[in-house]
Short mmCIF file of C-alpha atoms in Angstrom, two decimals:
data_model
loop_
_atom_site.label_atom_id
_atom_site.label_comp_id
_atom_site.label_asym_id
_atom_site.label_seq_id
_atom_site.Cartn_x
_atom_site.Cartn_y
_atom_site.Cartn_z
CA UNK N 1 107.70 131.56 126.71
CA UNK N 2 106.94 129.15 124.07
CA UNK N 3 109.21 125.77 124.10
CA UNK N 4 111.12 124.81 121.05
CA UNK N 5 110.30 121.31 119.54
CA UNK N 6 113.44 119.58 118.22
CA UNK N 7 113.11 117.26 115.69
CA UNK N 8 115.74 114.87 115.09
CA UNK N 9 116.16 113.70 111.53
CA UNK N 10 118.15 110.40 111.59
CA UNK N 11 120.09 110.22 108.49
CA UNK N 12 122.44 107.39 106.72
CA UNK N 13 125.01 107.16 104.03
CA UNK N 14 123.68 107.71 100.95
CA UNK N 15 119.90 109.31 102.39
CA UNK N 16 117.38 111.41 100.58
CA UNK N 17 118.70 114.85 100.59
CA UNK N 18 115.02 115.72 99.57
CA UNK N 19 113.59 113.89 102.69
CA UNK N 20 115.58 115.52 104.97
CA UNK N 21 115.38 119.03 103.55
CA UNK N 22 112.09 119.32 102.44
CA UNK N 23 110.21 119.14 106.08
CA UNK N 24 113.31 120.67 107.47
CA UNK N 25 112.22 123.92 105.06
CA UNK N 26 108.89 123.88 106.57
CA UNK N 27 109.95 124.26 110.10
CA UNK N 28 112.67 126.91 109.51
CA UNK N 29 110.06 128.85 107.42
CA UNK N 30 107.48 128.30 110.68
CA UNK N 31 110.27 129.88 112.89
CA UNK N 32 110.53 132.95 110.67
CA UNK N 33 106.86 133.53 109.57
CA UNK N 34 106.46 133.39 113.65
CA UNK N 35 109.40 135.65 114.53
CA UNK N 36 110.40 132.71 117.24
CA UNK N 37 112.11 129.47 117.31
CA UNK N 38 109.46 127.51 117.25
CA UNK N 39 111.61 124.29 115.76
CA UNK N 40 114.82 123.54 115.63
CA UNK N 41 116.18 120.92 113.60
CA UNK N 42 118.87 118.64 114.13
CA UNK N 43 120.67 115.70 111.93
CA UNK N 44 121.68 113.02 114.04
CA UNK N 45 123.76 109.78 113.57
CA UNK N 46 125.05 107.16 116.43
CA UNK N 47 128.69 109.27 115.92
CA UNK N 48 128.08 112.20 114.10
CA UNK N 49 130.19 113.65 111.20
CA UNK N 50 129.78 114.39 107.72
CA UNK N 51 127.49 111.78 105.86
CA UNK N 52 126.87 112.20 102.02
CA UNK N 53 123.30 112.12 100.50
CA UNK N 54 122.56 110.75 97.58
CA UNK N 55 122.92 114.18 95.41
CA UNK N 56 126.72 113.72 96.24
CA UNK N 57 127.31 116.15 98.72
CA UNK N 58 127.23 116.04 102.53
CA UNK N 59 125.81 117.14 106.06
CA UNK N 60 127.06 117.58 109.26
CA UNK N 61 125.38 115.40 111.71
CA UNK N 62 125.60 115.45 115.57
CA UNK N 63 125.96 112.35 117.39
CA UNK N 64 122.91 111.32 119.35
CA UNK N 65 125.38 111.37 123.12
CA UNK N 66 124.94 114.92 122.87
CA UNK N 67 121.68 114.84 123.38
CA UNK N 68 119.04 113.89 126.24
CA UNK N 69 116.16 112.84 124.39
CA UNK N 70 112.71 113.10 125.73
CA UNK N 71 108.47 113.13 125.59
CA UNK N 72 108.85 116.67 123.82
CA UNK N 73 111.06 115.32 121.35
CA UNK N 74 110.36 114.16 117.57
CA UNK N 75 112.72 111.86 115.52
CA UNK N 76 112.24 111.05 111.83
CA UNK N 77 114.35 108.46 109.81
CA UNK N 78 114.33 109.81 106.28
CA UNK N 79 114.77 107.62 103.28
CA UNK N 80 117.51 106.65 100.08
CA UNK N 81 117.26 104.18 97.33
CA UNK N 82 117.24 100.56 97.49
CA UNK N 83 121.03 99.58 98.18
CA UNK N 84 122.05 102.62 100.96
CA UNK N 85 118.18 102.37 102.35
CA UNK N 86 118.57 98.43 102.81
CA UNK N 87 122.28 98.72 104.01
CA UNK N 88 120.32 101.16 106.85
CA UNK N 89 117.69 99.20 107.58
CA UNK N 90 119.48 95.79 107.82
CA UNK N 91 122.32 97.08 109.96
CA UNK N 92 121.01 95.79 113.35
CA UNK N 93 123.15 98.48 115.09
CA UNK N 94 121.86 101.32 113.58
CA UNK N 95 118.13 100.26 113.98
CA UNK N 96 118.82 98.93 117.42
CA UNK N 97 120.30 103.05 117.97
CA UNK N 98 116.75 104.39 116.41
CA UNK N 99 114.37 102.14 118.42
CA UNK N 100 116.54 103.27 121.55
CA UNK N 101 116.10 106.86 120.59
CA UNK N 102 112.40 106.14 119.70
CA UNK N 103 110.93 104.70 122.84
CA UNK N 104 112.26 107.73 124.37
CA UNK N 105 110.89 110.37 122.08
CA UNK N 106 107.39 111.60 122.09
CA UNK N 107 106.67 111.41 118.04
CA UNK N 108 108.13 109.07 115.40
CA UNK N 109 107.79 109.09 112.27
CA UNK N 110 109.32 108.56 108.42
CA UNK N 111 109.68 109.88 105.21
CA UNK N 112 109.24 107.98 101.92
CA UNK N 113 110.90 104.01 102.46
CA UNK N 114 112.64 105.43 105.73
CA UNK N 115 109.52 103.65 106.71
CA UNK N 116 111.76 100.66 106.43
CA UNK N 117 113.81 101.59 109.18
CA UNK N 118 111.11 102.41 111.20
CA UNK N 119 109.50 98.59 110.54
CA UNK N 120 112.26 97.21 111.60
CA UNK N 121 112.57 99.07 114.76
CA UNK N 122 109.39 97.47 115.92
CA UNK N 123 108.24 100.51 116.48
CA UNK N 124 105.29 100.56 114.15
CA UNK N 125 104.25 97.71 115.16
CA UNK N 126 100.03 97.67 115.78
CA UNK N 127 100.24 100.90 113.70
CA UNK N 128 99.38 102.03 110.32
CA UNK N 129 102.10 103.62 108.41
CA UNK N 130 102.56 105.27 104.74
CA UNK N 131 105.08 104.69 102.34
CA UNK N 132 106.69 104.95 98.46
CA UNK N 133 104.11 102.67 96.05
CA UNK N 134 106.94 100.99 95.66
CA UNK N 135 108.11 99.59 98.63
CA UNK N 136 104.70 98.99 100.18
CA UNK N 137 104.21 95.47 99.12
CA UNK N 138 107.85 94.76 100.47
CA UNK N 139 106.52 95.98 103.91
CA UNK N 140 103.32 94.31 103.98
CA UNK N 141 104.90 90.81 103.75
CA UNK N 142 107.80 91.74 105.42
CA UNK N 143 106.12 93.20 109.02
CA UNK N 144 103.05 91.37 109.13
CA UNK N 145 102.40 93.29 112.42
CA UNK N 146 102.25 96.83 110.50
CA UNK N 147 99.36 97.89 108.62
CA UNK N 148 100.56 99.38 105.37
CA UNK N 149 98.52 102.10 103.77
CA UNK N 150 99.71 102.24 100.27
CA UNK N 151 97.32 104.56 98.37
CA UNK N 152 97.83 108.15 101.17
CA UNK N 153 100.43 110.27 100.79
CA UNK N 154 100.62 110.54 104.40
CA UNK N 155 99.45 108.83 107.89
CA UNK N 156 99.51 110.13 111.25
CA UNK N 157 98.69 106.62 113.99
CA UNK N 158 98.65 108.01 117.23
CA UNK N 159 102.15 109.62 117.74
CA UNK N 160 103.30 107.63 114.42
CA UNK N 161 104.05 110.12 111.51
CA UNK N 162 104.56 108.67 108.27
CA UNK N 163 104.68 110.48 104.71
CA UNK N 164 104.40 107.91 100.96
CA UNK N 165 107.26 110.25 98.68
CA UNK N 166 109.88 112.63 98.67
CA UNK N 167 107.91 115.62 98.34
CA UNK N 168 104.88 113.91 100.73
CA UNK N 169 107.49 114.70 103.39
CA UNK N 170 106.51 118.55 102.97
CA UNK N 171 103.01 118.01 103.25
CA UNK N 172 103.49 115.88 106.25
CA UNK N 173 105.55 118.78 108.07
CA UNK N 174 102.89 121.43 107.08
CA UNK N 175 100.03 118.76 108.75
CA UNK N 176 102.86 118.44 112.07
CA UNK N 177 103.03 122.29 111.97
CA UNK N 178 99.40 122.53 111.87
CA UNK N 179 98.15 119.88 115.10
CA UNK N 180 101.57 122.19 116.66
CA UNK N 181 100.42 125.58 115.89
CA UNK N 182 97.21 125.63 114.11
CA UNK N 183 96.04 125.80 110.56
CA UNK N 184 96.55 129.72 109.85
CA UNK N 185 100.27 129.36 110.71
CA UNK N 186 100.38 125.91 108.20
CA UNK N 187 98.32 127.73 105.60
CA UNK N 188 101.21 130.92 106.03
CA UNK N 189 103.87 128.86 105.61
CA UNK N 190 102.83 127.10 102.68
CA UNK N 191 101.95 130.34 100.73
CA UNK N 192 105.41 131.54 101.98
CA UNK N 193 107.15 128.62 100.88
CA UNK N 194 104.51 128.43 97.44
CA UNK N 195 103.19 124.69 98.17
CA UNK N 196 99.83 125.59 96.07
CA UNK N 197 98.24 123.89 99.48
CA UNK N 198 98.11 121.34 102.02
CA UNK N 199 97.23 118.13 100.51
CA UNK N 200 95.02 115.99 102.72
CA UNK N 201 96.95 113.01 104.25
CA UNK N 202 94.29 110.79 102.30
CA UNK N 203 95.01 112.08 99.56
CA UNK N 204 95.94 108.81 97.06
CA UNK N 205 99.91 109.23 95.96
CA UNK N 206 98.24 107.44 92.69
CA UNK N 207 96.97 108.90 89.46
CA UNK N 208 95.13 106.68 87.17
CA UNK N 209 97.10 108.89 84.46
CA UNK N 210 100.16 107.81 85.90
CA UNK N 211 99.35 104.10 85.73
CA UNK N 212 97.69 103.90 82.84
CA UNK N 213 100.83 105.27 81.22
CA UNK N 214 103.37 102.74 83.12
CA UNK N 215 101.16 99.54 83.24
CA UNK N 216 99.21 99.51 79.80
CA UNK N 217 102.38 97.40 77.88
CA UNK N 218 99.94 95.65 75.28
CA UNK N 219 98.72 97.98 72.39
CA UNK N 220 94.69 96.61 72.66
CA UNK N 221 94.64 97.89 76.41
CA UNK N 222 96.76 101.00 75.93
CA UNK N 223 93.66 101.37 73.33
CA UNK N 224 91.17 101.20 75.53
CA UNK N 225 92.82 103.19 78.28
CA UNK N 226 93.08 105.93 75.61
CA UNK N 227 89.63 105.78 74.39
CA UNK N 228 88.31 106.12 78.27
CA UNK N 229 90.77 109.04 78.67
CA UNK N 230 89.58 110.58 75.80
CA UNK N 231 85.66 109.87 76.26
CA UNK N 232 85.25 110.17 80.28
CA UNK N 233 81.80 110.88 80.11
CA UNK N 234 80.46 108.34 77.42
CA UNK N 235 78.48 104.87 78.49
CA UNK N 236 80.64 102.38 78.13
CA UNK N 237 80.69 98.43 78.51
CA UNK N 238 83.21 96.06 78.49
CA UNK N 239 81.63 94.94 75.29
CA UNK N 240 81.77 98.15 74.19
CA UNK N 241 85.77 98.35 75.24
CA UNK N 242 86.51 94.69 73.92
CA UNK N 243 85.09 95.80 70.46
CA UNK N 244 86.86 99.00 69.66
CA UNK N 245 90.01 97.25 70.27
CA UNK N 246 88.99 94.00 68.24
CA UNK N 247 89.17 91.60 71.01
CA UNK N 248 86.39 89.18 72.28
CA UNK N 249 85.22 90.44 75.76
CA UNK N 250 86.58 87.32 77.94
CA UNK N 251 90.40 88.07 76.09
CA UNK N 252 89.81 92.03 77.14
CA UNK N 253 88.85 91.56 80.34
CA UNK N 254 91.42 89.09 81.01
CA UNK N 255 94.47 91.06 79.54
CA UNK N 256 93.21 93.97 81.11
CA UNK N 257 92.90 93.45 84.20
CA UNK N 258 96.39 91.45 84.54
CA UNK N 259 98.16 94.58 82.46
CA UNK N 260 96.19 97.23 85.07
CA UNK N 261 95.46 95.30 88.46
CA UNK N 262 92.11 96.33 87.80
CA UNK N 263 88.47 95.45 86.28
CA UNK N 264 88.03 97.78 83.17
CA UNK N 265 85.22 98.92 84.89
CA UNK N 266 86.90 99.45 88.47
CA UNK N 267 89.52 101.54 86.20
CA UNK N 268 87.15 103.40 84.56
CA UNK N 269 85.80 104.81 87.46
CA UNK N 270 88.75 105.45 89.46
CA UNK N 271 89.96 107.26 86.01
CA UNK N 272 86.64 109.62 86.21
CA UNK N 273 87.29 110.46 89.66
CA UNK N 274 90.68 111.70 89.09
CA UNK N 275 89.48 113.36 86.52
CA UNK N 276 87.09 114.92 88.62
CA UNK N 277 89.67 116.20 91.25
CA UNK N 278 91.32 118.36 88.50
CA UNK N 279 87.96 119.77 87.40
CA UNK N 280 87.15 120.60 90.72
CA UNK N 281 90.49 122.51 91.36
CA UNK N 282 89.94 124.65 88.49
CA UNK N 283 86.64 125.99 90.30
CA UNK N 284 84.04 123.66 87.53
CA UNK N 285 80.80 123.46 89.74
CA UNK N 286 80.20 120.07 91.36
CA UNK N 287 77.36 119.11 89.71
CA UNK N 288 78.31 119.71 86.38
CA UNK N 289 81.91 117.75 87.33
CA UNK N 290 79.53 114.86 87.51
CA UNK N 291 78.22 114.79 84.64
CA UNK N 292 81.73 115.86 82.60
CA UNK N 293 83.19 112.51 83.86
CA UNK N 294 80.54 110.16 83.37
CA UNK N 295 78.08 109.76 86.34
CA UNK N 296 74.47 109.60 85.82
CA UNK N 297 73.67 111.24 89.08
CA UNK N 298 75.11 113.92 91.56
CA UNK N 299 74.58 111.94 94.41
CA UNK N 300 76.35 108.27 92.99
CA UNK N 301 78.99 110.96 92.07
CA UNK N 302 79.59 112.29 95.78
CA UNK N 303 79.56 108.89 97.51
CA UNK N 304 81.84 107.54 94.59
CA UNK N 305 84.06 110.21 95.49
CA UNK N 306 83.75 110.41 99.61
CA UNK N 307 84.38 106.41 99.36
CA UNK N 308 87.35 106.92 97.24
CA UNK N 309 89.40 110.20 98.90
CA UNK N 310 87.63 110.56 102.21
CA UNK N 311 86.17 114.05 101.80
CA UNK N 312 83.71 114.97 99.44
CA UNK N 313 83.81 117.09 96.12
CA UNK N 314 82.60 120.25 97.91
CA UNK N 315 85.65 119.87 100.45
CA UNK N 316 87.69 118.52 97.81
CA UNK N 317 86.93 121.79 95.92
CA UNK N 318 87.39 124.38 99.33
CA UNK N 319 90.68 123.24 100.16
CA UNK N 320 92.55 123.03 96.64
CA UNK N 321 90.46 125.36 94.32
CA UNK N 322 92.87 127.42 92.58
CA UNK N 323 92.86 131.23 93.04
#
C-alpha cells in the first residue's frame, strides 16, 4: 500500500491564508483524483490552537509534540505581510522550533516571503531559494550565504522547495505532486482544479507590462515605453527613442534607465519576448512570432528566448498553448 506524505504547513499570526490554502488544494484534489490518501495536510504551530490569517478568520493548528517528524516528512513555512511576517521571522523561538523541525524532515520549503523564515533558520543556507520581487533584495543582503533567485516563480535546490507569490505556491505543489506521482496525475489535477497549466519553475514572476506600468513615473519615458509597446516589431534606436520624446539621447538614456533599471535597449527586448510568450500561447507559429515582435532572424529569436526563460519557443508553445 502506498504511504501517505504529510506535509506540515507552519503557520503564524497573521499568515497568508492564500499560501497555506492554495498548495493545500492541490494535494486534497491529488487524494481525490487518485481515490487514495496520497497527502495529508497538517497546520502546525509550537502549541497549537486557533491562529488568524490575514483575511480575518482562523485555523486550527496542531502543536508540533504530537507529532514524530521524519525523512518522509515535508514542512513548509508559508508567508504574511511585512509586520506579522517580520514578527515570525525575528522571533528566535519560533525559528529556532522550524529549524528543529527542519533538520528532521526530508523536504523544506516556502511560500512567497515565508522564505524569510526559512533564511533565518539557516536552513537555506548554500541553497538557492525563490521569493516575492519584493522581498528579494531584503534577502540577498540580509543572508549572504543564500542565493536568491528573484526573476522564477519557483525553485526546487536539492530537497529545498521554494515558490516567488501567493498563487506561485500552487504551481509549486502541482511540480511536488508531479516528482511524487508523475506528470499525468499533476496535469489531472490542474485541469480538475482549472490552473490553465503548470507554469515552469523558470518561469520569470516579471512582466515587462507590469513594470513598465509601475516604474515609468516621468512622462518622456512612459512615452517611449508606450511607443515600444505599441510598435514591437519596428527598428528602433535610442536616437530614434530620445527623439520622439524630444530629449537629447545622453538625457534619455540616462532617465531611462534610472526610471526602468534597464538600458532602453535591454528593455526593449525583454518587452518583445514577453510579448512573444503571449503570441505563442495563442497557437501564432514560431517563426512568424519572430518577426511580429521585432527580430530579424528565427534563430537570434530562439536563443534570445532559451537565454531568457530556459526553454525554447517550441516548448514554450507545447506546454501553455491554449486549447
Amino acid at each position: 500500500m502506498r504511504k501517505t506524505t504529510r506535509i506540515f504547513f507552519a503557520v503564524f499570526d497573521g499568515f497568508e491564508p492564500l499560501d497555506l490554502s492554495g498548495p493545500a488544494c492541490v494535494f486534497q484534489a491529488a487524494n481525490l483524483q487518485a481515490e487514495m490518501p496520497l497527502y495529508d495536510v497538517i497546520p502546525i504551530t509550537p502549541r497549537g490552537g486557533l491562529v488568524r490569517g490575514s483575511a480575518g478568520f482562523a485555523i486550527d493548528s496542531k502543536p508540533s509534540s504530537n507529532f514524530s517528524f521524519g525523512q518522509d516528512d515535508f514542512l513548509i513555512v508559508v508567508g504574511a505581510e511585512r509586520d506579522p511576517l517580520f514578527s515570525a521571522a525575528e522571533n528566535s523561538t519560533y525559528v529556532s522550533w522550524f529549524a528543529g523541525l527542519g533538520r528532521r524532515c526530508g523536504r523544506v520549503g516556502s511560500v512567497c516571503s515565508g522564505a524569510y523564515v526559512l533564511a533565518c533558520s539557516g536552513l537555506a543556507d548554500g541553497h538557492t531559494i525563490s521569493s516575492h520581487w519584493g522581498i528579494c533584495a531584503f534577502l540577498a543582503d540580509r543572508f549572504p550565504a543564500v542565493r536568491v533567485n528573484g526573476d522564477s516563480i519557483y525553485t526546487k535546490d536539492s530537497n529545498l522547495w521554494t515558490s516567488a507569490g501567493v498563487t506561485t505556491g500552487i504551481d509549486m505543489a502541482l511540480a511536488i505532486l508531479e516528482e511524487d506521482h508523475g506528470p499525468q496525475l499533476s496535469a489531472a489535477v490542474a485541469k480538475r482544479m482549472v490552473v490553465f497549466s503548470r507554469r515552469q519553475g523558470n518561469q520569470s514572476q516579471f512582466s515587462s507590462f507590469l513594470e513598465a506600468q509601475s516604474r515609468a513615473a516621468s512622462r518622456e519615458v512612459r512615452g517611449a515605453v508606450e511607443w515600444m509597446l505599441d510598435n514591437p516589431a519596428q527598428d528602433v534606436s535610442v536616437g530614434m527613442l530620445a527623439r520622439i520624446v524630444g530629449m537629447t539621447e545622453r538625457t534619455f538614456y540616462r532617465k531611462f534607465e534610472a526610471a526602468m533599471g534597464i538600458s532602453p535597449a535591454k528593455y526593449l527586448e525583454r518587452m518583445r519576448l514577453d510579448l512573444a510568450k503571449t503570441l505563442l500561447e495563442e497557437g501564432v507559429v514560431t517563426k512568424e512570432v519572430a518577426g511580429r515582435v521585432g527580430f530579424r532572424s528565427y534563430s537570434g529569436f530562439r536563443v534570445a528566448f532559451l537565454r531568457t526563460f530556459g526553454l525554447s519557443p517550441s516548448a514554450h508553445q507545447r506546454l501553455h498553448a491554449r486549447s
